[in-house]
Each structure stands twice: as structure tokens, then as C-alpha cells.
Amino acid sequence: MEDVKGSDGLGDTELRLGLPGTSTATRSAKRALPEGDEESHDELRRTSATKAQVVGWPPIRSYRKNSFPARKVEAEAEAAAGLYVKVSMDGAPFLRKIDLSVYKGYKELREGLDNMFKCFSFGELSRREGGSGSEYAITYEDKDGDLMLVGDVPWEMFISSCKRLRIMKGSEARGLESRH
Amino acid sequence: MTYFPEEVVEHIFDFLSSHRDRNIVSTVCKAWYRVERLSRRSVFVGNCYAVRPGRVMARFPGTKCLSVKGKPHFADFNLVPHDWGGFALPWIEAAARGCPGLEELRLKRMVVSDESLELLARSFPNFKALVLVSCEGFSTDGLAAIATHCRGLRELDLQENEVEDHGRQWLSCFPDSCTSLESLNFACLKGEVNAGALERLVARCVNLRSLKLNRAISVESLARILVRTPHLVELGTGSFTVEHRAEAYQRLIHAFRKCKSLKSLSGFWDVAPRCLQSIYSICPNLTVLNLSYAPAIQGADLVKLIRHCFKLQKLWVLDCIGDKGLAVVASTCKELQELRVFPSDIYGTGTAAVTEEGLVAISSGCSKLNSLLYFCHQMTNAALITVAKNCPHFTRFRLCILDPGKPDPDTNQPLDEGFGAIVRSCNDLRRLSLSGLLTDTVFLYIGEYAARLEMLSIAFAGDSDKGMVYVLNGCKNLRKLEIRDSPFGDAALLENVGKYETMRSLWMSSCDVTLGGCKALAAKMPRLNVEVINDRVESDEMEENPSDMHKVEKMYVYRTLAGARNDAPEFVDIL
């Protein structure tokens, strides 16, 4: 890791986290790790990579470490890319796109869709949510290409299988309502 | 006491339950030694290289339960090279020759081959229980041998072992006549298991009280199993994911409702938050809950669950529970004795999940807390002082601040005072793991106050040899000392050499100890094995005769009656 104090004397002007006037405590040369408070945000990522190289730290059994590394990578990739799906509404002239990963659950999703489409009088639906005779139903197309009613499966399962959303109108929507 | 007939003395010794007490009475006189050794049924060997297996069997021919530990603790964190040693076979061979009445075998951190499992299966007609913890070297073939030949097996408990998968047949090897199983744990197996055979097995073992499944077992299968085992006390689920309204999920809820004896739950791999609702009915009876393999469960869902668990005594979670979640634990789980909070984000790139606040909350709510393992991003002296005041009953206190050498973020001071408060307040402290920025001062406190301390783990701490010397001179009950990446050298190592014969072992890696220092120690103390473990890469590059000034990367010192072991690999030098 680079020296915190630059050799050109500009070390004092470097941006870093930590109390003013603090100095790096000296550690044995063997350990190439910076002190936590002395890093800038930019260094944090590099630091993490270096930390990853310290054998046996943090002290967690390999068995535990191996239990979910793949998950972590997947989760990070997804979080970075977002889960954008198209949303169509019957009768609306153009489609929208929403990022499913920003919602925590079905309630937030419905609210988000309500906000997005309220100029197309979508608001009717939320007022009579769950009741029979509602004007619209929110459906989605899953991985197999089937048209499914939103709300049946656990949220995580839904966002991993949902390919696009479709807000369905009136007559077609009847008969697809979930019986909660 | 020699006027009493031996039967009476033996009967009195029956009341001594601890190994230590029995060890002590055996040193009183020859008569007591004789009575004790013939009546000892349970033998514990903390270091497999401290004594020869044959000698143990000869001294205790009536052994029914044998417990042996192999590799040093830091092997858990990949600090000990793979084939360092710790083989189970010599022990099983010696037991087969000397104690054929053996009923229970417990091994920890040992290399267990299929061959040794096969020998075990055939050698002990009364064999009842096999417990393997953090072992490796065997496959499902070895398990098949156990299942096939151990008639009357009551317990097969595999905890966190590395097991090679050679197929699902092993479980079917339990004969139809096997009805004796009381405890079965194969959670660490990676491969599939014959679900039908499993269901039939648990159905006919009417005394089954503990069952821990592996990830390959589906919820559908779990539901079918639970219907047949309504008296289960401990359950480890398999993969806990299912469609919310699927029939299997409904059957699972129904089956859980019938399990009125369930007190302990673990497993929960791949669990989706919604599926957790199925266990709400059991939560009020739970004393043990392990959710540490469930990263998909975030704080809010955990909290909902925890609110139902007011009898909880032992809780293992991931740090995504957050400080707020821990506050809920503190207000709900008044019986809590043991808490472990594991990191879900190992390299610390994310936002802080738990901090000192969570720990303080726990300490103020859970006054019975005596065992802690806590991975966090930061800790303060003030928090530790508060914790010490709130919870004076700690016997195990292990704190791991993920960033090595990190000071108190509020004051930028080392954490000497915080840990000092812990050792001063907790008079029964037996195990302590340190982390964060620490100077020699913390060791001064430990040496002075931690009178009952038996195991101490040190990493990235201290300024000079004085630190280590404070501990060696102070902690009179110290048994295991393990140190990594700390500036302790030959002077500290050689300051109190007699101390090491009162301890089980000393581990030092990436410290300042030299080869010359190790040689000096070995020369002074013939009843210690001083092992210098070289990294593979290094030993290829090293000259024939490395200089004594050369720093030793890894050193393992332990007292032994067996002399230098003859199974050491070439990268280990026993001085």
C-alpha cells in the first residue's frame, strides 16, 4: 500500500477520513494494511482487495465462508445492474421501465406503479385493492413465458422470474384475482 | 482412604464427573491411581500428539467414551497446512486392540480416512455414538461402512466436516433392523441423499430426537419427515425455499404445528423471508436458534421472527440483523446465554451492519449472557466498559473487529481499557479473543486480572515482548495461547519456558520469533515438541541450513510424553 504521507510533502493536503492531527501508528513491515481511519473513499476499495489477501482473516471457518460466496457475487452483480423490466398498461400509448430491485415488496411495487400510471386513471385500482370487480390486475410474464398474477409467490422468487409486467384491464382481469 | 475396600473408593470416584478431578485423584497414591485407571470410562485427549494412543488404552482399559482433538485451533482459518497431521487411524487401531468395549468416539480437527471408519465399524460391537467435528479425509463410503456395521448405533453427528461425496447410497446402508438412532446430523454433506430411505429410517427410529438435514433435502421431503417425527427436539432443516402457496408449504406448517417438543432449530439454507412464517408457531418454545446460514433474511424479517422467541437461550445470526435487530433481541430474549453474530459481508465493503451499539443493547437487556462471539466493524472503549458492567458473568468473550488494528473510532485510542474492563469484571472468564488496536497495556491487565483464563487468542496486537510476558507470567490457568501477526520475539518466548509444560499448546505465526529462539526452547525443554512449520513455497526456496536469525513463519509448541511424532510431513521440523 502506498504511503499515507506523500514524499512530495503534499501529504498534509491529502483528503482522508479521521480526526485531524492523527498519525499512522507504525506497524511491523510484514503487514501491508493501512490504518482504518486514514483512508480516503477511493482507497477503500483497494484496501478491501488487500484485506482479502490476509490469510485467515477474519477468523471464520472455511466451512462457513464456503457456504455462501457465490450468492454474494450474484447479489452484488444484480444490485449493480438493476432489474429493469418493461411495464405495459392496456390502453396506454407507450410502455415504461421500472427497476424491480429498488422495491422491497409487493406493497411498494403497487405504490410505485400507481405513481407511475396515475395519469392513466390507475388510481381506481388501489382504492379497491383486493376487492372483486377491480378495473385492473397487475400481471407479469415469467421465465417460461406464462402470464401470471402478481402477488402469489415470495417476493425474491418473483423478482428473479419476472421478465415484464402488464397491467391488465377490466374484463380480461376478472377471474385472475388472487384469493388471499 | 486406603483402608476402604477398592469398591468403595471406586464408588466415590463415580461422583467425580470432570476429567480434571479424576486426573488429580489419580496422583494421590498408587492405590488410588490403580482404582481410578481401571474405573475410568470417559477419556479426553486434548492434543493427539501429547501421548501415544497405545499408552492411553493400556492405562484405561475400560474406556467407553474416547474424545481426541488434533490440529491446533488456527487450522480452522487455513493457517495450518493441509497435511500437517492429526490422523485418527492410530487411535482407532489402538482402541480396537486395547478397548474393544468402546461405545463412543468424538474427534475434532482430525484427518479421518475411510479406512479408519471401516476399521471403526468392524471393531466395536457395542459402538453407539460417533461425533466428528471439523474433520476431513473421508467420504460417504466411510459413512456407508458405519451405517452397515454398527448395530445399535444411537448417534451419528457430523459437524462442519469436509466430506467427499461418493453417492447417495450410504444412508440406505442402515439396515431395516436399525431402529436405535436417537441423533442424526448430516448437515455438512454436500451431496444428495436418498430421500425415501431417509424417510423410512426416521419413521422406524422412534427414539429419534435430533435430526439435522443437509441442503439437498427439499421442503417437500422435510414435511413428510416431520409428520413421522413429531417428538423431535432438535431440527436442522434442509433448503428452506418453497412457493408460498404450494401444497408442500401448507403441509409444512401443519407438520410444524404437531412438533410440540421442538426446542432447537438450525439450517435454513436458501430461506426466503416469507417461508419463515411457517415456524412462528414453534418460536415460543425455542431455546436454540441458528440462522447464521441464512443471508437472505434481512433485519426486518429477523426481527419479526425474534419477537416470538422469548425463551431463547442460544442465538446464532448474521450481522444483517443490525444494531436495531439486536435491540429487539435484547428486549425479547431475556433468557439469552449465548450470542454469536457472524459477518455476512466478509471483506467489509458494505455498510456497517453491527457496531458497538448492538452489543451494548444486548448487554443491557440480557443479563444472563455468558458466551459471546461478535464480528463487527467497530468497537469503543466506552461500550466495552458498559458491557463489562452489565454482564459480569462472561465465561467466553470473543470479539472480532473486522479491520485489524482498528482503534476506538470516537477517541482514536487503543481498546486496552475496554478489554481491561472485561477481564476485571468477568471473574469467570475462561476464553478470550482480542481484536482492534491494542498495546502492551491490555496484556498487563489480562495477566493481572484474568485468573481463570484458559484460552487466549491474539491477532495484530501488542508493541513488544513485554505484552506476551505479562500473559505468561500472569494467567496461572492458561492452557492454550495462540498468537498471530504480533511483535513478540525470542525474548518473550524464552522468558518463562517452564510455563509451557503447564499448558496444552502455544501457537505463534507471523511474529518475531527466530529459528534460533525455537532451537533454544527445544534444547531447554525436552518434554516439549517445538514444531517449525514452513510454508511450502518457502521450503523449496530455502537453503539446506537456514540461519538461526531467520524468522519462523509458524511455530507450534506443545507438551508431550510421546516425543517427536513420526508422521510429520517434510515441511514440519520438530526441533
PDB file of C-alpha atoms in Angstrom, chain B residues 229-465:
ATOM      1  CA  THR B 229     -41.072 -37.478  13.813  1.00  0.00           C
ATOM      2  CA  PRO B 230     -43.409 -35.385  15.938  1.00  0.00           C
ATOM      3  CA  HIS B 231     -41.232 -35.887  19.020  1.00  0.00           C
ATOM      4  CA  LEU B 232     -38.159 -34.193  17.602  1.00  0.00           C
ATOM      5  CA  VAL B 233     -36.379 -31.858  19.954  1.00  0.00           C
ATOM      6  CA  GLU B 234     -33.702 -30.561  17.564  1.00  0.00           C
ATOM      7  CA  LEU B 235     -34.189 -29.948  13.883  1.00  0.00           C
ATOM      8  CA  GLY B 236     -31.844 -28.735  11.190  1.00  0.00           C
ATOM      9  CA  THR B 237     -33.802 -28.007   8.038  1.00  0.00           C
ATOM     10  CA  GLY B 238     -32.536 -28.508   4.542  1.00  0.00           C
ATOM     11  CA  SER B 239     -33.053 -25.999   1.822  1.00  0.00           C
ATOM     12  CA  PHE B 240     -35.938 -23.912   3.105  1.00  0.00           C
ATOM     13  CA  THR B 241     -37.409 -22.483  -0.004  1.00  0.00           C
ATOM     14  CA  VAL B 242     -40.793 -23.199  -1.476  1.00  0.00           C
ATOM     15  CA  GLU B 243     -43.568 -21.396  -3.232  1.00  0.00           C
ATOM     16  CA  HIS B 244     -45.732 -19.635  -0.757  1.00  0.00           C
ATOM     17  CA  ARG B 245     -49.000 -21.281  -1.598  1.00  0.00           C
ATOM     18  CA  ALA B 246     -47.670 -24.601  -2.717  1.00  0.00           C
ATOM     19  CA  GLU B 247     -49.193 -27.609  -1.082  1.00  0.00           C
ATOM     20  CA  ALA B 248     -45.874 -28.563   0.454  1.00  0.00           C
ATOM     21  CA  TYR B 249     -45.709 -25.284   2.295  1.00  0.00           C
ATOM     22  CA  GLN B 250     -49.131 -25.837   3.805  1.00  0.00           C
ATOM     23  CA  ARG B 251     -48.165 -29.358   4.807  1.00  0.00           C
ATOM     24  CA  LEU B 252     -45.011 -27.983   6.383  1.00  0.00           C
ATOM     25  CA  ILE B 253     -46.920 -25.519   8.534  1.00  0.00           C
ATOM     26  CA  HIS B 254     -49.255 -28.301   9.573  1.00  0.00           C
ATOM     27  CA  ALA B 255     -46.360 -30.625  10.412  1.00  0.00           C
ATOM     28  CA  PHE B 256     -44.597 -27.948  12.458  1.00  0.00           C
ATOM     29  CA  ARG B 257     -47.724 -27.429  14.499  1.00  0.00           C
ATOM     30  CA  LYS B 258     -47.587 -31.081  15.523  1.00  0.00           C
ATOM     31  CA  CYS B 259     -43.974 -30.870  16.700  1.00  0.00           C
ATOM     32  CA  LYS B 260     -44.639 -29.689  20.194  1.00  0.00           C
ATOM     33  CA  SER B 261     -41.251 -30.759  21.530  1.00  0.00           C
ATOM     34  CA  LEU B 262     -39.067 -28.779  19.159  1.00  0.00           C
ATOM     35  CA  LYS B 263     -36.612 -26.659  21.074  1.00  0.00           C
ATOM     36  CA  SER B 264     -33.780 -26.158  18.642  1.00  0.00           C
ATOM     37  CA  LEU B 265     -33.796 -25.028  15.020  1.00  0.00           C
ATOM     38  CA  SER B 266     -30.982 -24.607  12.526  1.00  0.00           C
ATOM     39  CA  GLY B 267     -30.274 -24.981   8.803  1.00  0.00           C
ATOM     40  CA  PHE B 268     -32.416 -22.573   6.824  1.00  0.00           C
ATOM     41  CA  TRP B 269     -30.221 -22.511   3.773  1.00  0.00           C
ATOM     42  CA  ASP B 270     -31.698 -20.513   0.902  1.00  0.00           C
ATOM     43  CA  VAL B 271     -34.619 -19.482   3.072  1.00  0.00           C
ATOM     44  CA  ALA B 272     -36.898 -16.806   1.687  1.00  0.00           C
ATOM     45  CA  PRO B 273     -38.314 -14.401   4.261  1.00  0.00           C
ATOM     46  CA  ARG B 274     -41.903 -15.384   3.594  1.00  0.00           C
ATOM     47  CA  CYS B 275     -41.197 -19.011   4.415  1.00  0.00           C
ATOM     48  CA  LEU B 276     -40.106 -18.084   7.900  1.00  0.00           C
ATOM     49  CA  GLN B 277     -43.730 -17.568   8.826  1.00  0.00           C
ATOM     50  CA  SER B 278     -44.108 -21.319   8.914  1.00  0.00           C
ATOM     51  CA  ILE B 279     -42.089 -21.565  12.103  1.00  0.00           C
ATOM     52  CA  TYR B 280     -43.824 -18.829  14.073  1.00  0.00           C
ATOM     53  CA  SER B 281     -45.869 -21.462  15.894  1.00  0.00           C
ATOM     54  CA  ILE B 282     -42.718 -23.114  17.250  1.00  0.00           C
ATOM     55  CA  CYS B 283     -40.812 -19.990  18.176  1.00  0.00           C
ATOM     56  CA  PRO B 284     -42.254 -19.554  21.659  1.00  0.00           C
ATOM     57  CA  ASN B 285     -40.740 -22.904  22.663  1.00  0.00           C
ATOM     58  CA  LEU B 286     -37.339 -22.427  21.094  1.00  0.00           C
ATOM     59  CA  THR B 287     -34.249 -22.321  23.250  1.00  0.00           C
ATOM     60  CA  VAL B 288     -31.747 -22.599  20.391  1.00  0.00           C
ATOM     61  CA  LEU B 289     -31.957 -20.837  17.019  1.00  0.00           C
ATOM     62  CA  ASN B 290     -29.276 -20.832  14.351  1.00  0.00           C
ATOM     63  CA  LEU B 291     -29.944 -18.550  11.406  1.00  0.00           C
ATOM     64  CA  SER B 292     -26.307 -17.988  10.565  1.00  0.00           C
ATOM     65  CA  TYR B 293     -26.576 -19.653   7.163  1.00  0.00           C
ATOM     66  CA  ALA B 294     -29.487 -17.533   6.004  1.00  0.00           C
ATOM     67  CA  PRO B 295     -28.124 -14.381   4.351  1.00  0.00           C
ATOM     68  CA  ALA B 296     -31.371 -13.702   2.500  1.00  0.00           C
ATOM     69  CA  ILE B 297     -33.103 -12.830   5.744  1.00  0.00           C
ATOM     70  CA  GLN B 298     -32.641  -9.176   6.397  1.00  0.00           C
ATOM     71  CA  GLY B 299     -33.097  -7.233   9.596  1.00  0.00           C
ATOM     72  CA  ALA B 300     -36.828  -6.566   9.428  1.00  0.00           C
ATOM     73  CA  ASP B 301     -37.782 -10.196   8.822  1.00  0.00           C
ATOM     74  CA  LEU B 302     -35.396 -11.394  11.500  1.00  0.00           C
ATOM     75  CA  VAL B 303     -36.943  -9.009  13.949  1.00  0.00           C
ATOM     76  CA  LYS B 304     -40.437 -10.269  13.199  1.00  0.00           C
ATOM     77  CA  LEU B 305     -39.241 -13.768  13.925  1.00  0.00           C
ATOM     78  CA  ILE B 306     -37.270 -12.961  17.049  1.00  0.00           C
ATOM     79  CA  ARG B 307     -40.223 -11.251  18.663  1.00  0.00           C
ATOM     80  CA  HIS B 308     -41.812 -14.665  19.013  1.00  0.00           C
ATOM     81  CA  CYS B 309     -38.770 -16.277  20.619  1.00  0.00           C
ATOM     82  CA  PHE B 310     -38.866 -15.197  24.202  1.00  0.00           C
ATOM     83  CA  LYS B 311     -37.386 -18.384  25.646  1.00  0.00           C
ATOM     84  CA  LEU B 312     -34.267 -18.272  23.529  1.00  0.00           C
ATOM     85  CA  GLN B 313     -31.035 -19.201  25.282  1.00  0.00           C
ATOM     86  CA  LYS B 314     -28.727 -19.542  22.338  1.00  0.00           C
ATOM     87  CA  LEU B 315     -28.886 -17.417  19.182  1.00  0.00           C
ATOM     88  CA  TRP B 316     -26.598 -17.515  16.151  1.00  0.00           C
ATOM     89  CA  VAL B 317     -27.286 -14.882  13.483  1.00  0.00           C
ATOM     90  CA  LEU B 318     -25.662 -12.921  10.689  1.00  0.00           C
ATOM     91  CA  ASP B 319     -24.830  -9.288  11.165  1.00  0.00           C
ATOM     92  CA  CYS B 320     -27.603  -8.233   8.814  1.00  0.00           C
ATOM     93  CA  ILE B 321     -29.731  -8.308  11.928  1.00  0.00           C
ATOM     94  CA  GLY B 322     -28.236  -4.872  12.557  1.00  0.00           C
ATOM     95  CA  ASP B 323     -27.965  -2.894  15.766  1.00  0.00           C
ATOM     96  CA  LYS B 324     -31.708  -2.323  15.724  1.00  0.00           C
ATOM     97  CA  GLY B 325     -32.352  -6.022  15.423  1.00  0.00           C
ATOM     98  CA  LEU B 326     -30.064  -6.694  18.348  1.00  0.00           C
ATOM     99  CA  ALA B 327     -32.045  -4.187  20.382  1.00  0.00           C
ATOM    100  CA  VAL B 328     -35.130  -6.279  19.690  1.00  0.00           C
ATOM    101  CA  VAL B 329     -33.256  -9.388  20.822  1.00  0.00           C
ATOM    102  CA  ALA B 330     -32.313  -7.553  23.988  1.00  0.00           C
ATOM    103  CA  SER B 331     -35.896  -6.686  24.781  1.00  0.00           C
ATOM    104  CA  THR B 332     -37.357 -10.066  23.844  1.00  0.00           C
ATOM    105  CA  CYS B 333     -34.850 -12.743  24.803  1.00  0.00           C
ATOM    106  CA  LYS B 334     -34.359 -12.326  28.498  1.00  0.00           C
ATOM    107  CA  GLU B 335     -33.052 -15.864  28.917  1.00  0.00           C
ATOM    108  CA  LEU B 336     -30.280 -15.428  26.391  1.00  0.00           C
ATOM    109  CA  GLN B 337     -26.981 -17.013  27.421  1.00  0.00           C
ATOM    110  CA  GLU B 338     -25.068 -17.340  24.189  1.00  0.00           C
ATOM    111  CA  LEU B 339     -24.977 -14.987  21.218  1.00  0.00           C
ATOM    112  CA  ARG B 340     -22.959 -15.323  18.018  1.00  0.00           C
ATOM    113  CA  VAL B 341     -23.104 -12.666  15.340  1.00  0.00           C
ATOM    114  CA  PHE B 342     -21.298 -13.673  12.145  1.00  0.00           C
ATOM    115  CA  PRO B 343     -20.297 -11.344   9.315  1.00  0.00           C
ATOM    116  CA  SER B 344     -22.286 -11.556   6.126  1.00  0.00           C
ATOM    117  CA  ASP B 345     -20.014  -9.183   4.289  1.00  0.00           C
ATOM    118  CA  ILE B 346     -16.588 -10.616   4.842  1.00  0.00           C
ATOM    119  CA  TYR B 347     -14.394  -8.033   3.238  1.00  0.00           C
ATOM    120  CA  GLY B 348     -16.085  -5.042   4.759  1.00  0.00           C
ATOM    121  CA  THR B 349     -17.011  -3.315   1.558  1.00  0.00           C
ATOM    122  CA  GLY B 350     -20.605  -2.695   2.557  1.00  0.00           C
ATOM    123  CA  THR B 351     -22.178  -0.519   5.193  1.00  0.00           C
ATOM    124  CA  ALA B 352     -21.568  -1.350   8.817  1.00  0.00           C
ATOM    125  CA  ALA B 353     -24.055  -3.964   9.889  1.00  0.00           C
ATOM    126  CA  VAL B 354     -23.427  -4.155  13.606  1.00  0.00           C
ATOM    127  CA  THR B 355     -21.410  -1.865  15.776  1.00  0.00           C
ATOM    128  CA  GLU B 356     -20.800  -1.315  19.451  1.00  0.00           C
ATOM    129  CA  GLU B 357     -24.392  -0.104  19.834  1.00  0.00           C
ATOM    130  CA  GLY B 358     -25.816  -3.526  19.185  1.00  0.00           C
ATOM    131  CA  LEU B 359     -23.559  -5.101  21.762  1.00  0.00           C
ATOM    132  CA  VAL B 360     -24.385  -2.517  24.389  1.00  0.00           C
ATOM    133  CA  ALA B 361     -28.085  -3.051  23.777  1.00  0.00           C
ATOM    134  CA  ILE B 362     -27.690  -6.787  24.211  1.00  0.00           C
ATOM    135  CA  SER B 363     -25.722  -6.377  27.402  1.00  0.00           C
ATOM    136  CA  SER B 364     -28.345  -4.171  28.987  1.00  0.00           C
ATOM    137  CA  GLY B 365     -31.211  -6.466  28.075  1.00  0.00           C
ATOM    138  CA  CYS B 366     -29.715  -9.912  28.520  1.00  0.00           C
ATOM    139  CA  SER B 367     -28.224 -10.138  31.976  1.00  0.00           C
ATOM    140  CA  LYS B 368     -27.683 -13.909  31.751  1.00  0.00           C
ATOM    141  CA  LEU B 369     -25.366 -13.622  28.790  1.00  0.00           C
ATOM    142  CA  ASN B 370     -22.205 -15.651  29.361  1.00  0.00           C
ATOM    143  CA  SER B 371     -20.893 -16.539  25.918  1.00  0.00           C
ATOM    144  CA  LEU B 372     -20.260 -14.144  23.054  1.00  0.00           C
ATOM    145  CA  LEU B 373     -18.815 -14.272  19.568  1.00  0.00           C
ATOM    146  CA  TYR B 374     -19.243 -10.914  17.876  1.00  0.00           C
ATOM    147  CA  PHE B 375     -17.968  -9.808  14.479  1.00  0.00           C
ATOM    148  CA  CYS B 376     -18.378  -6.088  13.987  1.00  0.00           C
ATOM    149  CA  HIS B 377     -16.970  -3.150  12.104  1.00  0.00           C
ATOM    150  CA  GLN B 378     -16.028  -1.069  15.117  1.00  0.00           C
ATOM    151  CA  MET B 379     -15.940  -1.027  18.901  1.00  0.00           C
ATOM    152  CA  THR B 380     -15.371   1.630  21.527  1.00  0.00           C
ATOM    153  CA  ASN B 381     -13.843   1.537  24.980  1.00  0.00           C
ATOM    154  CA  ALA B 382     -16.947   3.134  26.426  1.00  0.00           C
ATOM    155  CA  ALA B 383     -19.107   0.377  25.006  1.00  0.00           C
ATOM    156  CA  LEU B 384     -16.865  -2.379  26.348  1.00  0.00           C
ATOM    157  CA  ILE B 385     -16.809  -0.783  29.767  1.00  0.00           C
ATOM    158  CA  THR B 386     -20.606  -0.669  29.763  1.00  0.00           C
ATOM    159  CA  VAL B 387     -20.829  -4.268  28.609  1.00  0.00           C
ATOM    160  CA  ALA B 388     -18.433  -5.339  31.352  1.00  0.00           C
ATOM    161  CA  LYS B 389     -20.601  -3.646  33.941  1.00  0.00           C
ATOM    162  CA  ASN B 390     -23.859  -5.109  32.612  1.00  0.00           C
ATOM    163  CA  CYS B 391     -22.638  -8.660  32.079  1.00  0.00           C
ATOM    164  CA  PRO B 392     -20.139  -9.794  34.688  1.00  0.00           C
ATOM    165  CA  HIS B 393     -20.833 -13.469  34.001  1.00  0.00           C
ATOM    166  CA  PHE B 394     -18.983 -13.930  30.745  1.00  0.00           C
ATOM    167  CA  THR B 395     -17.104 -17.205  30.504  1.00  0.00           C
ATOM    168  CA  ARG B 396     -16.361 -16.813  26.796  1.00  0.00           C
ATOM    169  CA  PHE B 397     -15.798 -13.406  25.223  1.00  0.00           C
ATOM    170  CA  ARG B 398     -14.677 -13.294  21.613  1.00  0.00           C
ATOM    171  CA  LEU B 399     -14.722 -10.023  19.808  1.00  0.00           C
ATOM    172  CA  CYS B 400     -13.613  -9.670  16.220  1.00  0.00           C
ATOM    173  CA  ILE B 401     -13.356  -6.196  14.773  1.00  0.00           C
ATOM    174  CA  LEU B 402     -13.097  -6.892  11.073  1.00  0.00           C
ATOM    175  CA  ASP B 403     -10.451  -4.276  10.354  1.00  0.00           C
ATOM    176  CA  PRO B 404      -7.244  -5.471  12.059  1.00  0.00           C
ATOM    177  CA  GLY B 405      -5.713  -2.982  14.448  1.00  0.00           C
ATOM    178  CA  LYS B 406      -8.629  -0.568  14.348  1.00  0.00           C
ATOM    179  CA  PRO B 407      -8.770   1.902  17.243  1.00  0.00           C
ATOM    180  CA  ASP B 408     -11.777   3.273  19.107  1.00  0.00           C
ATOM    181  CA  PRO B 409     -13.413   5.439  16.407  1.00  0.00           C
ATOM    182  CA  ASP B 410     -14.631   8.033  18.915  1.00  0.00           C
ATOM    183  CA  THR B 411     -11.349   8.671  20.691  1.00  0.00           C
ATOM    184  CA  ASN B 412      -8.812   7.088  18.344  1.00  0.00           C
ATOM    185  CA  GLN B 413      -7.370   5.292  21.353  1.00  0.00           C
ATOM    186  CA  PRO B 414      -6.446   1.625  21.581  1.00  0.00           C
ATOM    187  CA  LEU B 415      -9.012  -0.695  23.126  1.00  0.00           C
ATOM    188  CA  ASP B 416      -6.845  -1.565  26.125  1.00  0.00           C
ATOM    189  CA  GLU B 417      -9.222  -0.012  28.634  1.00  0.00           C
ATOM    190  CA  GLY B 418     -12.277  -1.699  27.181  1.00  0.00           C
ATOM    191  CA  PHE B 419     -10.825  -5.181  27.311  1.00  0.00           C
ATOM    192  CA  GLY B 420      -9.280  -4.343  30.665  1.00  0.00           C
ATOM    193  CA  ALA B 421     -12.754  -3.667  31.995  1.00  0.00           C
ATOM    194  CA  ILE B 422     -13.934  -7.017  30.681  1.00  0.00           C
ATOM    195  CA  VAL B 423     -11.225  -9.021  32.422  1.00  0.00           C
ATOM    196  CA  ARG B 424     -11.594  -7.063  35.624  1.00  0.00           C
ATOM    197  CA  SER B 425     -15.321  -7.534  35.781  1.00  0.00           C
ATOM    198  CA  CYS B 426     -15.710 -11.092  34.500  1.00  0.00           C
ATOM    199  CA  ASN B 427     -14.049 -13.237  37.118  1.00  0.00           C
ATOM    200  CA  ASP B 428     -15.120 -16.482  35.484  1.00  0.00           C
ATOM    201  CA  LEU B 429     -13.698 -15.658  32.093  1.00  0.00           C
ATOM    202  CA  ARG B 430     -12.214 -18.802  30.545  1.00  0.00           C
ATOM    203  CA  ARG B 431     -11.857 -17.834  26.927  1.00  0.00           C
ATOM    204  CA  LEU B 432     -10.934 -14.502  25.390  1.00  0.00           C
ATOM    205  CA  SER B 433     -10.269 -13.353  21.827  1.00  0.00           C
ATOM    206  CA  LEU B 434      -8.928  -9.869  21.246  1.00  0.00           C
ATOM    207  CA  SER B 435      -9.030  -7.555  18.266  1.00  0.00           C
ATOM    208  CA  GLY B 436      -8.714  -3.917  17.356  1.00  0.00           C
ATOM    209  CA  LEU B 437      -5.802  -1.634  18.162  1.00  0.00           C
ATOM    210  CA  LEU B 438      -4.114  -2.930  21.326  1.00  0.00           C
ATOM    211  CA  THR B 439      -0.881  -2.089  23.115  1.00  0.00           C
ATOM    212  CA  ASP B 440       1.097  -3.996  25.744  1.00  0.00           C
ATOM    213  CA  THR B 441      -1.179  -2.465  28.360  1.00  0.00           C
ATOM    214  CA  VAL B 442      -4.059  -4.787  27.573  1.00  0.00           C
ATOM    215  CA  PHE B 443      -1.783  -7.744  28.304  1.00  0.00           C
ATOM    216  CA  LEU B 444      -0.775  -6.202  31.595  1.00  0.00           C
ATOM    217  CA  TYR B 445      -4.463  -6.150  32.526  1.00  0.00           C
ATOM    218  CA  ILE B 446      -5.024  -9.690  31.309  1.00  0.00           C
ATOM    219  CA  GLY B 447      -2.070 -11.041  33.219  1.00  0.00           C
ATOM    220  CA  GLU B 448      -3.199  -9.315  36.369  1.00  0.00           C
ATOM    221  CA  TYR B 449      -6.951  -9.939  36.342  1.00  0.00           C
ATOM    222  CA  ALA B 450      -7.790 -12.915  34.147  1.00  0.00           C
ATOM    223  CA  ALA B 451      -7.057 -15.519  36.781  1.00  0.00           C
ATOM    224  CA  ARG B 452      -9.324 -18.194  35.349  1.00  0.00           C
ATOM    225  CA  LEU B 453      -8.415 -17.618  31.729  1.00  0.00           C
ATOM    226  CA  GLU B 454      -7.709 -20.857  29.868  1.00  0.00           C
ATOM    227  CA  MET B 455      -7.592 -19.835  26.240  1.00  0.00           C
ATOM    228  CA  LEU B 456      -6.372 -16.571  24.742  1.00  0.00           C
ATOM    229  CA  SER B 457      -6.341 -15.601  21.054  1.00  0.00           C
ATOM    230  CA  ILE B 458      -4.251 -12.644  19.956  1.00  0.00           C
ATOM    231  CA  ALA B 459      -4.049 -11.086  16.499  1.00  0.00           C
ATOM    232  CA  PHE B 460      -2.352  -7.907  15.296  1.00  0.00           C
ATOM    233  CA  ALA B 461      -1.813  -6.707  18.866  1.00  0.00           C
ATOM    234  CA  GLY B 462       0.858  -5.510  21.269  1.00  0.00           C
ATOM    235  CA  ASP B 463       4.001  -3.400  20.966  1.00  0.00           C
ATOM    236  CA  SER B 464       6.813  -5.506  22.415  1.00  0.00           C
ATOM    237  CA  ASP B 465       7.872  -8.705  24.130  1.00  0.00           C
TER     238      ASP B 465
END
